[in-house]
Amino acid sequence: MPISWSILPSPVDDLLLISEAGALTGLFFRPHKSSDQEWVAVREKGVQADDEPVIAATRAQLVEYFAGGRTEFDLPLRPAGTTFQLSVWERLTHIGYGRTASYGAIAAQLGLVPGASRAVGLANGSNPISIIVPCHRVIGANGSLTGYGGGLDRKRYLLDLEQRDDTLF
């Protein structure tokens, strides 16, 4: 099954959606710390397919999310990463809409030794499915906004979107 891709305009700039074998494998901002490579590579080896079922569902759910009508995503996901990265990304999906968690809290939830927050941060920064695997909900221990592959302005936008009272149905 070929790699499918689509570009979705959004309030945080264009998003590159990538699916393969019936699952979402990537969602990248442009620009993103590493996604310019993805934008070029996937368009060379993949097929633009806005109507591919996973891509179409992702597009629809993201439109609902940005309009304030969706607080959870229901999509088949298949991010590529190490066992550790996959465990961190899975944990991120448990941070509820409108909530945040620190890197240290996630490390503790995973049963890691104190000080493992740096490893969690590195895994968080490698998340290939932004927004849907909500790496934007991870903040510093003191409540500060810390690094985000899509940029801190986008992180602030997403967190503010999720805090607005009128975004809940």
PDB file of C-alpha atoms in Angstrom:
ATOM      1  CA  MET A   1       0.000   0.000   0.000  1.00  0.00           C
ATOM      2  CA  PRO A   2       1.531   3.344  -0.988  1.00  0.00           C
ATOM      3  CA  ILE A   3       2.208   6.238   1.323  1.00  0.00           C
ATOM      4  CA  SER A   4      -0.600   8.793   1.077  1.00  0.00           C
ATOM      5  CA  TRP A   5      -0.321  12.443   1.973  1.00  0.00           C
ATOM      6  CA  SER A   6      -2.388  15.584   2.110  1.00  0.00           C
ATOM      7  CA  ILE A   7      -1.870  19.207   3.060  1.00  0.00           C
ATOM      8  CA  LEU A   8      -4.447  20.746   5.362  1.00  0.00           C
ATOM      9  CA  PRO A   9      -4.586  24.526   5.858  1.00  0.00           C
ATOM     10  CA  SER A  10      -5.080  25.307   9.548  1.00  0.00           C
ATOM     11  CA  PRO A  11      -4.920  28.235  11.983  1.00  0.00           C
ATOM     12  CA  VAL A  12      -1.341  27.179  12.790  1.00  0.00           C
ATOM     13  CA  ASP A  13      -0.253  27.079   9.111  1.00  0.00           C
ATOM     14  CA  ASP A  14      -0.333  24.200   6.669  1.00  0.00           C
ATOM     15  CA  LEU A  15      -0.174  20.687   8.106  1.00  0.00           C
ATOM     16  CA  LEU A  16       1.274  17.695   6.253  1.00  0.00           C
ATOM     17  CA  LEU A  17      -0.748  14.531   6.945  1.00  0.00           C
ATOM     18  CA  ILE A  18       0.804  11.156   6.105  1.00  0.00           C
ATOM     19  CA  SER A  19      -0.806   7.725   6.155  1.00  0.00           C
ATOM     20  CA  GLU A  20       0.409   4.274   5.305  1.00  0.00           C
ATOM     21  CA  ALA A  21      -1.244   0.870   5.499  1.00  0.00           C
ATOM     22  CA  GLY A  22      -4.470   2.203   6.996  1.00  0.00           C
ATOM     23  CA  ALA A  23      -2.961   4.313   9.795  1.00  0.00           C
ATOM     24  CA  LEU A  24      -1.803   7.881  10.330  1.00  0.00           C
ATOM     25  CA  THR A  25       1.997   7.910  10.478  1.00  0.00           C
ATOM     26  CA  GLY A  26       2.769  11.625  10.413  1.00  0.00           C
ATOM     27  CA  LEU A  27       1.391  15.090  11.044  1.00  0.00           C
ATOM     28  CA  PHE A  28       3.948  17.842  10.549  1.00  0.00           C
ATOM     29  CA  PHE A  29       3.876  21.630  10.695  1.00  0.00           C
ATOM     30  CA  ARG A  30       5.619  23.747   8.137  1.00  0.00           C
ATOM     31  CA  PRO A  31       8.099  24.865   9.085  1.00  0.00           C
ATOM     32  CA  HIS A  32       8.944  22.287  11.728  1.00  0.00           C
ATOM     33  CA  LYS A  33      12.327  21.482  13.160  1.00  0.00           C
ATOM     34  CA  SER A  34      12.594  18.385  10.963  1.00  0.00           C
ATOM     35  CA  SER A  35       9.535  18.298   8.760  1.00  0.00           C
ATOM     36  CA  ASP A  36      10.909  20.160   5.779  1.00  0.00           C
ATOM     37  CA  GLN A  37      12.695  16.885   5.040  1.00  0.00           C
ATOM     38  CA  GLU A  38       9.391  15.059   5.463  1.00  0.00           C
ATOM     39  CA  TRP A  39       7.579  17.533   3.211  1.00  0.00           C
ATOM     40  CA  VAL A  40      10.030  16.859   0.388  1.00  0.00           C
ATOM     41  CA  ALA A  41      10.512  13.099   0.893  1.00  0.00           C
ATOM     42  CA  VAL A  42       6.872  12.097   1.270  1.00  0.00           C
ATOM     43  CA  ARG A  43       5.801  14.118  -1.742  1.00  0.00           C
ATOM     44  CA  GLU A  44       8.475  12.389  -3.835  1.00  0.00           C
ATOM     45  CA  LYS A  45       7.653   8.817  -2.779  1.00  0.00           C
ATOM     46  CA  GLY A  46       4.003   9.121  -1.812  1.00  0.00           C
ATOM     47  CA  VAL A  47       0.722   9.906  -3.489  1.00  0.00           C
ATOM     48  CA  GLN A  48      -1.429  12.926  -2.737  1.00  0.00           C
ATOM     49  CA  ALA A  49      -4.748  11.463  -1.615  1.00  0.00           C
ATOM     50  CA  ASP A  50      -7.087  13.819   0.232  1.00  0.00           C
ATOM     51  CA  ASP A  51      -9.826  11.181   0.038  1.00  0.00           C
ATOM     52  CA  GLU A  52      -7.803   8.211   1.359  1.00  0.00           C
ATOM     53  CA  PRO A  53      -9.924   7.071   4.365  1.00  0.00           C
ATOM     54  CA  VAL A  54      -7.384   7.773   7.133  1.00  0.00           C
ATOM     55  CA  ILE A  55      -6.368  11.089   5.582  1.00  0.00           C
ATOM     56  CA  ALA A  56     -10.017  12.119   5.089  1.00  0.00           C
ATOM     57  CA  ALA A  57     -10.893  11.208   8.699  1.00  0.00           C
ATOM     58  CA  THR A  58      -7.833  13.077   9.996  1.00  0.00           C
ATOM     59  CA  ARG A  59      -8.733  16.163   7.966  1.00  0.00           C
ATOM     60  CA  ALA A  60     -12.318  16.124   9.253  1.00  0.00           C
ATOM     61  CA  GLN A  61     -11.312  15.623  12.887  1.00  0.00           C
ATOM     62  CA  LEU A  62      -8.684  18.375  12.754  1.00  0.00           C
ATOM     63  CA  VAL A  63     -11.206  20.807  11.263  1.00  0.00           C
ATOM     64  CA  GLU A  64     -13.564  19.958  14.156  1.00  0.00           C
ATOM     65  CA  TYR A  65     -10.721  20.364  16.672  1.00  0.00           C
ATOM     66  CA  PHE A  66      -9.742  23.810  15.395  1.00  0.00           C
ATOM     67  CA  ALA A  67     -13.416  24.844  15.364  1.00  0.00           C
ATOM     68  CA  GLY A  68     -13.688  23.842  19.037  1.00  0.00           C
ATOM     69  CA  GLY A  69     -16.006  20.896  18.485  1.00  0.00           C
ATOM     70  CA  ARG A  70     -13.596  18.010  19.125  1.00  0.00           C
ATOM     71  CA  THR A  71     -11.657  17.267  22.296  1.00  0.00           C
ATOM     72  CA  GLU A  72     -10.458  13.746  21.429  1.00  0.00           C
ATOM     73  CA  PHE A  73      -9.245  12.102  18.252  1.00  0.00           C
ATOM     74  CA  ASP A  74     -10.349   8.679  17.066  1.00  0.00           C
ATOM     75  CA  LEU A  75      -7.846   7.639  14.425  1.00  0.00           C
ATOM     76  CA  PRO A  76      -5.635   4.615  13.786  1.00  0.00           C
ATOM     77  CA  LEU A  77      -2.080   5.727  14.591  1.00  0.00           C
ATOM     78  CA  ARG A  78       1.217   4.087  13.700  1.00  0.00           C
ATOM     79  CA  PRO A  79       4.117   6.356  14.629  1.00  0.00           C
ATOM     80  CA  ALA A  80       7.580   4.967  13.914  1.00  0.00           C
ATOM     81  CA  GLY A  81      10.008   5.107  16.825  1.00  0.00           C
ATOM     82  CA  THR A  82      11.957   3.212  19.442  1.00  0.00           C
ATOM     83  CA  THR A  83      10.212   1.246  22.150  1.00  0.00           C
ATOM     84  CA  PHE A  84      10.940   4.067  24.593  1.00  0.00           C
ATOM     85  CA  GLN A  85       9.614   6.754  22.245  1.00  0.00           C
ATOM     86  CA  LEU A  86       6.455   4.738  21.631  1.00  0.00           C
ATOM     87  CA  SER A  87       5.877   4.429  25.387  1.00  0.00           C
ATOM     88  CA  VAL A  88       6.247   8.198  25.842  1.00  0.00           C
ATOM     89  CA  TRP A  89       3.969   8.980  22.894  1.00  0.00           C
ATOM     90  CA  GLU A  90       1.350   6.551  24.178  1.00  0.00           C
ATOM     91  CA  ARG A  91       1.484   8.268  27.584  1.00  0.00           C
ATOM     92  CA  LEU A  92       0.965  11.655  25.897  1.00  0.00           C
ATOM     93  CA  THR A  93      -2.391  10.466  24.578  1.00  0.00           C
ATOM     94  CA  HIS A  94      -3.588  10.260  28.197  1.00  0.00           C
ATOM     95  CA  ILE A  95      -3.067  13.982  28.844  1.00  0.00           C
ATOM     96  CA  GLY A  96      -6.625  15.242  28.557  1.00  0.00           C
ATOM     97  CA  TYR A  97      -7.830  18.122  26.451  1.00  0.00           C
ATOM     98  CA  GLY A  98      -7.182  21.415  28.228  1.00  0.00           C
ATOM     99  CA  ARG A  99      -4.690  19.798  30.626  1.00  0.00           C
ATOM    100  CA  THR A 100      -0.918  19.771  30.774  1.00  0.00           C
ATOM    101  CA  ALA A 101       1.772  17.579  32.323  1.00  0.00           C
ATOM    102  CA  SER A 102       5.442  18.124  33.013  1.00  0.00           C
ATOM    103  CA  TYR A 103       8.254  16.067  31.539  1.00  0.00           C
ATOM    104  CA  GLY A 104       9.092  14.863  35.050  1.00  0.00           C
ATOM    105  CA  ALA A 105       5.497  13.785  35.706  1.00  0.00           C
ATOM    106  CA  ILE A 106       5.479  11.730  32.527  1.00  0.00           C
ATOM    107  CA  ALA A 107       8.805  10.140  33.481  1.00  0.00           C
ATOM    108  CA  ALA A 108       7.352   9.220  36.880  1.00  0.00           C
ATOM    109  CA  GLN A 109       4.196   7.782  35.295  1.00  0.00           C
ATOM    110  CA  LEU A 110       6.419   5.582  33.140  1.00  0.00           C
ATOM    111  CA  GLY A 111       8.289   4.392  36.231  1.00  0.00           C
ATOM    112  CA  LEU A 112      11.545   6.032  35.226  1.00  0.00           C
ATOM    113  CA  VAL A 113      14.249   7.189  37.590  1.00  0.00           C
ATOM    114  CA  PRO A 114      14.252  10.795  38.778  1.00  0.00           C
ATOM    115  CA  GLY A 115      16.033  12.937  36.242  1.00  0.00           C
ATOM    116  CA  ALA A 116      14.671  11.024  33.264  1.00  0.00           C
ATOM    117  CA  SER A 117      12.686  14.065  32.220  1.00  0.00           C
ATOM    118  CA  ARG A 118      15.397  14.918  29.672  1.00  0.00           C
ATOM    119  CA  ALA A 119      14.886  11.551  27.938  1.00  0.00           C
ATOM    120  CA  VAL A 120      11.129  12.156  27.957  1.00  0.00           C
ATOM    121  CA  GLY A 121      11.741  15.587  26.441  1.00  0.00           C
ATOM    122  CA  LEU A 122      13.841  14.113  23.642  1.00  0.00           C
ATOM    123  CA  ALA A 123      11.168  11.515  22.881  1.00  0.00           C
ATOM    124  CA  ASN A 124       8.478  14.190  23.042  1.00  0.00           C
ATOM    125  CA  GLY A 125      10.432  16.309  20.556  1.00  0.00           C
ATOM    126  CA  SER A 126      10.585  13.380  18.122  1.00  0.00           C
ATOM    127  CA  ASN A 127       6.820  12.847  18.055  1.00  0.00           C
ATOM    128  CA  PRO A 128       5.869  12.402  14.383  1.00  0.00           C
ATOM    129  CA  ILE A 129       2.124  12.962  14.919  1.00  0.00           C
ATOM    130  CA  SER A 130       1.784  16.480  16.319  1.00  0.00           C
ATOM    131  CA  ILE A 131      -1.516  17.694  17.809  1.00  0.00           C
ATOM    132  CA  ILE A 132      -3.182  14.248  17.738  1.00  0.00           C
ATOM    133  CA  VAL A 133      -0.439  12.832  19.952  1.00  0.00           C
ATOM    134  CA  PRO A 134      -0.545  15.980  22.091  1.00  0.00           C
ATOM    135  CA  CYS A 135       3.099  16.801  22.703  1.00  0.00           C
ATOM    136  CA  HIS A 136       2.030  20.461  22.960  1.00  0.00           C
ATOM    137  CA  ARG A 137       0.475  19.624  26.354  1.00  0.00           C
ATOM    138  CA  VAL A 138       3.885  18.924  27.925  1.00  0.00           C
ATOM    139  CA  ILE A 139       5.366  21.853  29.841  1.00  0.00           C
ATOM    140  CA  GLY A 140       8.244  22.576  32.167  1.00  0.00           C
ATOM    141  CA  ALA A 141       8.074  21.620  35.847  1.00  0.00           C
ATOM    142  CA  ASN A 142       7.589  25.288  36.751  1.00  0.00           C
ATOM    143  CA  GLY A 143       4.667  25.642  34.323  1.00  0.00           C
ATOM    144  CA  SER A 144       6.710  27.355  31.622  1.00  0.00           C
ATOM    145  CA  LEU A 145       6.369  26.649  27.937  1.00  0.00           C
ATOM    146  CA  THR A 146       9.419  24.786  26.789  1.00  0.00           C
ATOM    147  CA  GLY A 147      10.628  23.624  23.393  1.00  0.00           C
ATOM    148  CA  TYR A 148       8.183  22.570  20.734  1.00  0.00           C
ATOM    149  CA  GLY A 149       9.079  21.324  17.254  1.00  0.00           C
ATOM    150  CA  GLY A 150       6.380  23.489  15.723  1.00  0.00           C
ATOM    151  CA  GLY A 151       7.532  26.568  17.633  1.00  0.00           C
ATOM    152  CA  LEU A 152       6.400  28.082  20.915  1.00  0.00           C
ATOM    153  CA  ASP A 153       3.853  30.353  19.202  1.00  0.00           C
ATOM    154  CA  ARG A 154       2.021  27.300  17.889  1.00  0.00           C
ATOM    155  CA  LYS A 155       2.260  25.573  21.252  1.00  0.00           C
ATOM    156  CA  ARG A 156       0.732  28.634  22.948  1.00  0.00           C
ATOM    157  CA  TYR A 157      -2.023  28.779  20.299  1.00  0.00           C
ATOM    158  CA  LEU A 158      -2.959  25.106  20.816  1.00  0.00           C
ATOM    159  CA  LEU A 159      -2.947  25.408  24.616  1.00  0.00           C
ATOM    160  CA  ASP A 160      -5.029  28.590  24.456  1.00  0.00           C
ATOM    161  CA  LEU A 161      -7.467  26.923  22.040  1.00  0.00           C
ATOM    162  CA  GLU A 162      -7.965  24.105  24.526  1.00  0.00           C
ATOM    163  CA  GLN A 163      -8.517  26.517  27.427  1.00  0.00           C
ATOM    164  CA  ARG A 164     -11.290  28.571  25.831  1.00  0.00           C
ATOM    165  CA  ASP A 165     -14.651  27.977  27.480  1.00  0.00           C
ATOM    166  CA  ASP A 166     -16.476  28.150  24.151  1.00  0.00           C
ATOM    167  CA  THR A 167     -14.432  25.280  22.677  1.00  0.00           C
ATOM    168  CA  LEU A 168     -16.265  22.650  24.700  1.00  0.00           C
ATOM    169  CA  PHE A 169     -19.447  21.210  23.333  1.00  0.00           C
TER     170      PHE A 169
END
